[in-house]
Short mmCIF file of C-alpha atoms in Angstrom, two decimals:
data_model
loop_
_atom_site.label_atom_id
_atom_site.label_comp_id
_atom_site.label_asym_id
_atom_site.label_seq_id
_atom_site.Cartn_x
_atom_site.Cartn_y
_atom_site.Cartn_z
CA MET A 573 9.32 -21.50 -20.09
CA ASN A 574 7.98 -20.38 -23.49
CA GLY A 575 9.92 -19.51 -26.62
CA ASN A 576 9.89 -15.77 -25.97
CA GLU A 577 11.28 -16.24 -22.47
CA ILE A 578 14.03 -18.56 -23.70
CA SER A 579 15.10 -16.07 -26.37
CA ILE A 580 15.01 -13.25 -23.85
CA LYS A 581 17.19 -15.11 -21.36
CA LYS A 582 19.65 -16.06 -24.10
CA ALA A 583 19.82 -12.46 -25.20
CA MET A 584 20.48 -11.32 -21.66
CA GLU A 585 23.29 -13.84 -21.28
CA GLN A 586 24.93 -12.56 -24.46
CA ILE A 587 25.02 -8.93 -23.38
CA GLU A 588 28.52 -7.84 -22.49
CA VAL A 589 28.56 -5.31 -19.67
CA PRO A 590 31.80 -3.26 -19.55
CA ASP A 591 33.88 -4.40 -16.57
CA GLU A 592 34.96 -0.89 -15.56
CA ARG A 593 31.40 0.41 -15.47
CA LEU A 594 30.18 -2.71 -13.65
CA ASN A 595 32.84 -2.25 -10.97
CA MET A 596 31.83 1.38 -10.57
CA ILE A 597 28.19 0.41 -10.13
CA ILE A 598 29.10 -2.21 -7.51
CA GLU A 599 31.25 0.29 -5.62
CA ASP A 600 28.50 2.90 -5.72
CA ALA A 601 25.93 0.40 -4.48
CA PHE A 602 27.96 -0.92 -1.55
CA LEU A 603 30.03 2.07 -0.51
CA GLU A 604 27.39 4.80 -0.72
CA THR A 605 26.60 5.90 2.84
CA ALA A 606 23.90 8.50 2.18
CA PRO A 607 20.35 7.15 2.57
CA PRO A 608 18.23 6.95 -0.57
CA LYS A 609 16.06 9.97 -1.32
CA ILE A 610 12.62 8.49 -0.87
CA LYS A 611 10.15 11.08 -2.07
CA LYS A 612 6.64 9.76 -1.79
CA ARG A 613 4.65 6.56 -1.97
CA ARG A 614 1.54 6.30 -4.07
CA ASN A 615 -1.01 3.52 -4.32
CA TRP A 616 -3.67 2.65 -6.86
CA LEU A 617 -6.25 -0.10 -6.56
CA LEU A 618 -8.08 -0.39 -9.85
CA PRO A 619 -10.30 -3.03 -11.43
CA ALA A 620 -8.67 -4.25 -14.62
CA ALA A 621 -10.79 -4.94 -17.69
CA ALA A 622 -11.56 -8.54 -18.56
CA ALA A 623 -8.52 -10.19 -20.09
CA ALA A 624 -8.53 -9.85 -23.85
CA VAL A 625 -8.53 -12.90 -26.08
CA LEU A 626 -5.19 -12.71 -27.83
CA ALA A 627 -4.69 -13.80 -31.40
CA VAL A 628 -2.09 -16.47 -32.05
CA GLY A 629 0.07 -14.00 -33.92
CA ILE A 630 0.27 -11.39 -31.15
CA SER A 631 3.57 -9.55 -31.19
CA THR A 632 5.11 -9.11 -27.75
CA ALA A 633 8.17 -6.91 -27.64
CA ALA A 634 11.28 -8.83 -26.68
CA LEU A 635 14.63 -7.73 -25.37
CA THR A 636 17.32 -7.83 -28.01
CA ALA A 637 21.02 -8.05 -27.44
CA SER A 638 22.85 -5.04 -28.84
CA PRO A 639 25.88 -2.96 -27.91
CA ALA A 640 23.66 0.07 -27.36
CA LEU A 641 21.45 -1.82 -24.90
CA ALA A 642 24.47 -3.24 -23.11
CA LYS A 643 25.85 0.27 -22.71
CA TYR A 644 22.52 1.57 -21.41
CA MET A 645 22.14 -1.25 -18.90
CA ALA A 646 25.67 -0.69 -17.68
CA GLU A 647 24.86 2.94 -16.97
CA LEU A 648 21.63 2.32 -15.03
CA PRO A 649 21.79 3.45 -11.40
CA VAL A 650 21.49 0.64 -8.86
CA ILE A 651 18.57 0.95 -6.48
CA GLY A 652 18.67 -2.55 -5.05
CA ASN A 653 15.94 -5.14 -4.66
CA VAL A 654 12.53 -3.50 -5.01
CA PHE A 655 10.81 -5.80 -2.52
CA SER A 656 13.21 -4.61 0.19
CA ILE A 657 12.26 -0.98 -0.52
CA PHE A 658 8.65 -1.62 0.51
CA ALA A 659 9.42 -4.13 3.27
CA GLU A 660 9.85 -1.42 5.92
CA GLU A 661 6.18 -0.55 5.85
CA GLU A 662 4.68 -3.77 4.48
CA GLU A 663 5.65 -6.65 6.72
CA GLY A 664 6.62 -9.94 5.10
CA LEU A 665 7.80 -8.62 1.75
CA LEU A 666 11.40 -9.71 2.25
CA GLN A 667 10.21 -13.30 1.87
CA TYR A 668 8.92 -12.40 -1.58
CA GLU A 669 12.47 -11.77 -2.73
CA ARG A 670 13.50 -15.23 -1.55
CA PHE A 671 10.73 -17.07 -3.40
CA SER A 672 10.37 -14.90 -6.50
CA GLU A 673 11.41 -15.71 -10.05
CA GLU A 674 13.73 -13.50 -12.06
CA VAL A 675 11.84 -11.96 -14.98
CA GLY A 676 14.52 -9.68 -16.39
CA LEU A 677 12.59 -7.81 -19.10
CA SER A 678 13.43 -4.26 -20.11
CA GLN A 679 12.09 -1.98 -22.85
CA THR A 680 12.81 1.62 -23.85
CA SER A 681 10.46 3.97 -25.67
CA ASN A 682 10.75 7.75 -26.07
CA GLY A 683 13.67 7.84 -23.67
CA ILE A 684 11.81 6.03 -20.87
CA THR A 685 12.98 2.56 -19.81
CA ILE A 686 10.64 0.25 -17.92
CA SER A 687 12.10 -2.94 -16.46
CA ILE A 688 10.34 -5.87 -14.79
CA ASP A 689 12.62 -7.47 -12.25
CA GLN A 690 11.01 -10.24 -10.20
CA ALA A 691 7.64 -11.99 -9.90
CA VAL A 692 5.93 -14.51 -7.64
CA TYR A 693 2.52 -16.24 -7.69
CA ASP A 694 1.20 -17.80 -4.50
CA GLY A 695 -2.12 -19.10 -5.82
CA THR A 696 -4.01 -15.96 -4.79
CA ASN A 697 -1.89 -13.01 -5.94
CA VAL A 698 0.65 -12.46 -8.68
CA THR A 699 3.15 -9.87 -7.47
CA PHE A 700 5.90 -8.36 -9.60
CA THR A 701 8.39 -5.53 -9.21
CA TYR A 702 9.42 -2.96 -11.78
CA THR A 703 11.62 0.10 -12.20
CA VAL A 704 11.32 3.14 -14.45
CA THR A 705 14.24 5.33 -15.51
CA ALA A 706 14.61 8.31 -17.82
CA LYS A 707 17.48 10.38 -19.20
CA GLU A 708 16.82 12.96 -16.51
CA GLU A 709 15.84 12.40 -12.88
CA LEU A 710 12.11 11.92 -12.31
CA ASP A 711 10.29 13.95 -9.68
CA ASP A 712 7.91 12.55 -7.06
CA SER A 713 4.84 13.10 -9.25
CA ALA A 714 6.04 10.53 -11.81
CA HIS A 715 4.06 7.33 -12.27
CA VAL A 716 3.25 4.82 -14.98
CA THR A 717 -0.29 4.50 -16.35
CA GLY A 718 -1.75 1.26 -17.68
CA ILE A 719 -2.95 -1.69 -15.62
CA PRO A 720 -1.47 -5.22 -15.87
CA GLN A 721 -3.79 -8.18 -16.31
CA LEU A 722 -3.77 -11.96 -16.37
CA LEU A 723 -4.76 -13.95 -19.44
CA GLU A 724 -6.23 -16.67 -17.18
CA ALA A 725 -8.67 -14.41 -15.33
CA ASP A 726 -11.68 -12.28 -16.11
CA GLY A 727 -11.33 -8.83 -14.61
CA PRO A 728 -8.91 -9.30 -11.71
CA ASN A 729 -8.09 -6.42 -9.37
CA ALA A 730 -4.65 -4.89 -9.79
CA SER A 731 -2.86 -2.64 -7.32
CA MET A 732 0.10 -0.42 -8.14
CA THR A 733 2.48 0.85 -5.45
CA TRP A 734 5.56 2.95 -6.15
CA GLU A 735 8.20 5.27 -4.74
CA VAL A 736 10.57 7.69 -6.46
CA ILE A 737 14.13 7.05 -5.30
CA ASP A 738 17.10 8.98 -6.63
CA GLY A 739 15.14 10.06 -9.69
CA GLN A 740 13.87 6.57 -10.55
CA ILE A 741 10.56 4.82 -9.94
CA ALA A 742 10.64 1.61 -7.93
CA GLY A 743 7.25 -0.07 -8.17
CA MET A 744 5.32 -3.18 -7.22
CA SER A 745 2.09 -4.53 -8.68
CA ALA A 746 -0.21 -7.23 -7.29
CA ILE A 747 -2.96 -8.90 -9.31
CA THR A 748 -5.52 -11.06 -7.56
CA HIS A 749 -6.18 -14.46 -9.11
CA VAL A 750 -7.50 -17.21 -6.87
CA SER A 751 -6.87 -20.62 -8.38
CA LYS A 752 -5.02 -23.45 -6.73
CA ASP A 753 -5.39 -25.43 -9.98
CA THR A 754 -3.49 -22.93 -12.15
CA ALA A 755 0.14 -24.04 -12.16
CA GLN A 756 1.27 -21.07 -14.25
CA VAL A 757 -0.20 -17.67 -15.02
CA ASN A 758 0.58 -15.30 -17.88
CA VAL A 759 0.89 -11.58 -17.20
CA LEU A 760 0.27 -9.00 -19.90
CA TRP A 761 1.23 -5.39 -19.19
CA GLU A 762 1.16 -2.61 -21.75
CA PRO A 763 2.06 0.63 -19.93
CA GLU A 764 0.42 3.58 -21.64
CA SER A 765 2.54 6.50 -20.51
CA LEU A 766 4.81 8.05 -17.93
CA ALA A 767 2.77 10.77 -16.27
CA THR A 768 4.17 13.71 -14.29
CA GLU A 769 2.89 17.10 -13.17
CA GLU A 770 4.52 18.60 -16.26
CA GLY A 771 2.74 16.33 -18.70
CA GLU A 772 2.52 12.84 -20.11
CA ILE A 773 5.05 10.91 -22.18
CA LYS A 774 3.40 8.16 -24.19
CA GLY A 775 5.37 5.18 -25.34
CA ASP A 776 5.25 1.68 -26.78
CA TRP A 777 6.04 -0.81 -24.02
CA LYS A 778 4.63 -4.36 -24.08
CA PHE A 779 5.46 -7.07 -21.59
CA ALA A 780 4.27 -10.68 -21.55
CA PHE A 781 5.70 -13.20 -19.12
CA ALA A 782 4.72 -16.35 -17.22
CA VAL A 783 4.99 -17.06 -13.50
CA ASP A 784 4.82 -20.50 -11.87
CA GLN A 785 2.68 -20.99 -8.79
CA LEU A 786 4.47 -21.79 -5.55
CA THR A 787 3.70 -25.42 -4.85
CA LYS A 788 1.83 -25.88 -1.58
CA GLU A 789 -1.26 -27.95 -0.89
CA PRO A 790 -4.18 -25.99 0.56
CA ILE A 791 -5.90 -27.17 3.72
CA PRO A 792 -9.64 -27.60 3.01
CA LEU A 793 -11.84 -26.08 5.72
CA ASP A 794 -15.51 -26.46 6.47
CA GLU A 795 -16.23 -24.51 9.64
CA LYS A 796 -18.94 -21.93 10.27
CA VAL A 797 -19.39 -19.33 12.99
CA THR A 798 -22.64 -17.36 13.31
CA GLU A 799 -23.55 -14.20 15.20
CA SER A 800 -26.47 -11.74 14.92
CA GLY A 801 -27.65 -12.96 11.53
CA VAL A 802 -24.22 -13.19 9.86
CA THR A 803 -22.39 -16.45 9.21
CA VAL A 804 -18.69 -16.70 8.32
CA HIS A 805 -17.91 -19.97 6.54
CA PHE A 806 -14.18 -20.80 6.33
CA THR A 807 -13.50 -22.88 3.20
CA GLU A 808 -9.73 -23.10 2.60
CA VAL A 809 -6.33 -21.94 3.87
CA THR A 810 -2.88 -22.22 2.30
CA PHE A 811 0.48 -21.60 3.97
CA THR A 812 3.22 -20.71 1.47
CA GLY A 813 6.71 -19.45 2.02
CA ILE A 814 5.59 -15.85 1.52
CA ALA A 815 2.02 -15.59 2.76
CA VAL A 816 -1.04 -17.20 4.29
CA ASN A 817 -4.06 -17.21 1.97
CA ILE A 818 -7.50 -17.90 3.36
CA ALA A 819 -10.89 -18.16 1.66
CA TYR A 820 -14.22 -17.66 3.40
CA GLN A 821 -17.86 -16.79 2.74
CA GLN A 822 -20.14 -14.37 4.47
CA LEU A 823 -23.77 -15.48 4.53
CA VAL A 824 -26.38 -12.97 5.62
CA ASP A 825 -29.87 -13.53 7.00
CA PRO A 826 -32.25 -11.65 4.65
CA ALA A 827 -34.06 -10.20 7.68
CA LEU A 828 -30.85 -8.41 8.69
CA LEU A 829 -30.93 -6.35 5.49
CA GLU A 830 -34.27 -4.86 6.47
CA GLU A 831 -32.29 -2.70 8.91
CA TRP A 832 -28.77 -2.65 7.41
CA GLU A 833 -27.63 -2.04 3.83
CA HIS A 834 -24.12 -3.48 3.77
CA VAL A 835 -22.21 -6.28 5.50
CA GLU A 836 -18.42 -6.62 5.36
CA ALA A 837 -16.70 -9.59 7.02
CA GLU A 838 -12.98 -9.22 7.75
CA LEU A 839 -10.30 -11.15 9.64
CA ILE A 840 -7.57 -10.45 12.17
CA ALA A 841 -5.03 -13.17 13.00
CA LYS A 842 -2.90 -13.99 16.03
CA ASP A 843 -0.23 -16.68 16.33
CA ASN A 844 0.67 -18.73 19.40
CA LEU A 845 3.63 -16.39 20.07
CA GLY A 846 1.30 -13.43 20.60
CA HIS A 847 1.92 -11.65 17.30
CA VAL A 848 -1.16 -10.00 15.76
CA TYR A 849 -1.49 -9.63 11.99
CA LYS A 850 -3.59 -7.75 9.47
CA VAL A 851 -5.44 -10.02 7.05
CA PRO A 852 -6.49 -7.65 4.23
CA TYR A 853 -8.97 -9.13 1.82
CA ASN A 854 -8.35 -9.23 -1.92
CA GLY A 855 -11.97 -8.70 -2.87
CA GLY A 856 -15.44 -10.15 -2.56
CA THR A 857 -17.48 -11.98 -5.19
CA ALA A 858 -21.21 -12.76 -5.30
CA TYR A 859 -22.15 -16.07 -6.91
CA GLY A 860 -25.44 -17.11 -8.48
CA GLY A 861 -27.91 -18.67 -6.09
CA ALA A 862 -27.00 -16.37 -3.20
CA ARG A 863 -29.91 -15.56 -0.89
CA THR A 864 -28.97 -11.89 -0.56
CA ARG A 865 -26.85 -9.30 -2.35
CA GLU A 866 -24.47 -9.41 0.64
CA ASP A 867 -23.72 -13.14 0.41
CA LEU A 868 -20.10 -12.82 -0.71
CA PHE A 869 -17.09 -15.05 -1.14
CA TRP A 870 -13.86 -13.42 0.09
CA THR A 871 -10.17 -14.21 -0.20
CA ALA A 872 -7.59 -12.60 2.07
CA THR A 873 -3.80 -12.63 2.24
CA MET A 874 -1.69 -12.30 5.38
CA ARG A 875 2.04 -11.61 5.21
CA GLY A 876 4.85 -11.75 7.73
CA LEU A 877 3.93 -14.87 9.73
CA ASP A 878 6.64 -15.65 12.28
CA PRO A 879 8.40 -18.77 10.90
CA THR A 880 8.56 -20.28 14.40
CA ALA A 881 4.81 -20.03 15.00
CA THR A 882 3.06 -23.39 15.35
CA SER A 883 -0.56 -22.23 15.31
CA LEU A 884 -2.54 -19.35 13.87
CA THR A 885 -5.99 -18.18 14.94
CA PHE A 886 -8.33 -16.16 12.71
CA TYR A 887 -10.80 -13.80 14.38
CA PRO A 888 -13.73 -12.79 12.13
CA ILE A 889 -15.39 -9.40 12.55
CA ALA A 890 -18.30 -8.08 10.50
CA THR A 891 -19.26 -4.45 10.03
CA LEU A 892 -22.93 -3.62 9.42
CA SER A 893 -23.64 -0.21 7.91
CA ARG A 894 -26.39 1.94 6.41
CA MET A 895 -26.69 5.47 5.08
CA ILE A 896 -28.83 8.04 6.88
CA ASP A 897 -30.01 11.14 5.02
CA GLY A 898 -28.23 14.24 6.27
CA LYS A 899 -26.23 12.34 8.88
CA ASP A 900 -23.08 10.26 9.18
CA PRO A 901 -23.52 6.59 8.21
CA ALA A 902 -24.62 4.29 11.02
CA SER A 903 -22.51 1.21 11.70
CA GLU A 904 -22.18 -1.69 14.09
CA ARG A 905 -19.47 -4.30 14.55
CA ILE A 906 -20.04 -8.01 15.23
CA ALA A 907 -17.41 -10.36 16.67
CA PHE A 908 -17.47 -14.15 16.28
CA ASP A 909 -15.84 -17.23 17.69
CA ALA A 910 -12.42 -17.86 16.16
CA LEU A 911 -10.81 -20.52 13.96
CA GLU A 912 -7.53 -21.98 15.27
CA ILE A 913 -5.25 -23.78 12.80
CA ASP A 914 -2.41 -26.08 13.82
CA ILE A 915 0.25 -25.20 11.26
CA ILE A 916 2.35 -28.31 11.93
CA GLU A 917 -0.44 -30.89 11.84
CA GLY A 918 -2.72 -29.13 9.37
CA THR A 919 -5.72 -29.51 11.69
CA TYR A 920 -8.19 -26.87 12.84
CA LYS A 921 -10.98 -26.19 15.33
CA ILE A 922 -13.41 -23.48 16.41
CA VAL A 923 -12.51 -21.80 19.71
CA GLU A 924 -14.61 -19.47 21.81
CA SER A 925 -13.36 -15.91 21.53
CA SER A 926 -14.05 -13.36 24.24
CA ALA A 927 -12.19 -10.48 22.56
CA VAL A 928 -10.75 -9.64 19.15
CA PRO A 929 -6.99 -8.96 19.46
CA LYS A 930 -5.82 -5.43 18.70
CA LEU A 931 -3.40 -4.67 15.92
CA PRO A 932 -0.12 -2.99 17.00
CA GLU A 933 -1.18 0.40 15.60
CA GLU A 934 -4.45 0.22 17.54
CA GLU A 935 -2.58 -0.43 20.77
CA GLU A 936 -0.33 2.58 20.11
CA LYS A 937 -3.40 4.81 19.84
#
């Protein structure tokens, strides 16, 4: 914990919240029977600029203890844990609440208060939750502009997801940073404005906070499966309390690119209990020395693993595609043998796969 964080936590502890108002908030939160007014969910996936080199004397705004702030915090509506808001549609997020750290930063500018609540870093993604409130209720067009970044990474990808609930924004951001060696990461977020259909309210909000990595040793992998000129090379998998992170390479025969323009290797997973999971990738990177432009290194994160599962099997699929003038793009899908991992023993093996399992939404169709 750095000096800024210590001072912030001390300031928070010194704030006196009026008992009467606190009791009212608790009663409202637990006795309210009407469902929250969820307006609309929005998502952004944007590449953040390379992390800036910060001067030693950078000024990061800190929370200060004052009667006015205590009064404001006492009057904030209670919308509950933000992770739980998104858990209905994004499986596995409830575990994030269990393993996350309390951040507890809040800043107000031009009548808009942005608060960062919780954060967690699993070695692949830094995920934090935030809320935005104003003097008047916000409509469903409201969102915050400005992308968070990590000081330890060059140009990570950041996603922003939010919902407007009872006139407030409940949001979640995830920043990809793959590094099992980084014990702690530092997040810098300087929101630029609150944007709505009616206009934009600019402000001066600056947040800087650190998040410790969940401690879990990765399982090194070195298994390859090849089909139709594409090789998927599994290199590492990590099981944490909140997610399963897997790293793999796609290696493409140069002759294949004489017919196809793009290759995209993805994964679907299935546990020994029969549950099938999405394994969305965080992004692909090309390293120097690659034979082709499509030789990429991928990382992917799977959430919601059944805690009683004892094995997990990854099924690679690769999509080949090319553009055709005046016509729809042509594409072809390749399936491979699968990688089965014994979660208890930490061992793994390649297994012959006759069919890629279908995700629940595919079966419904």
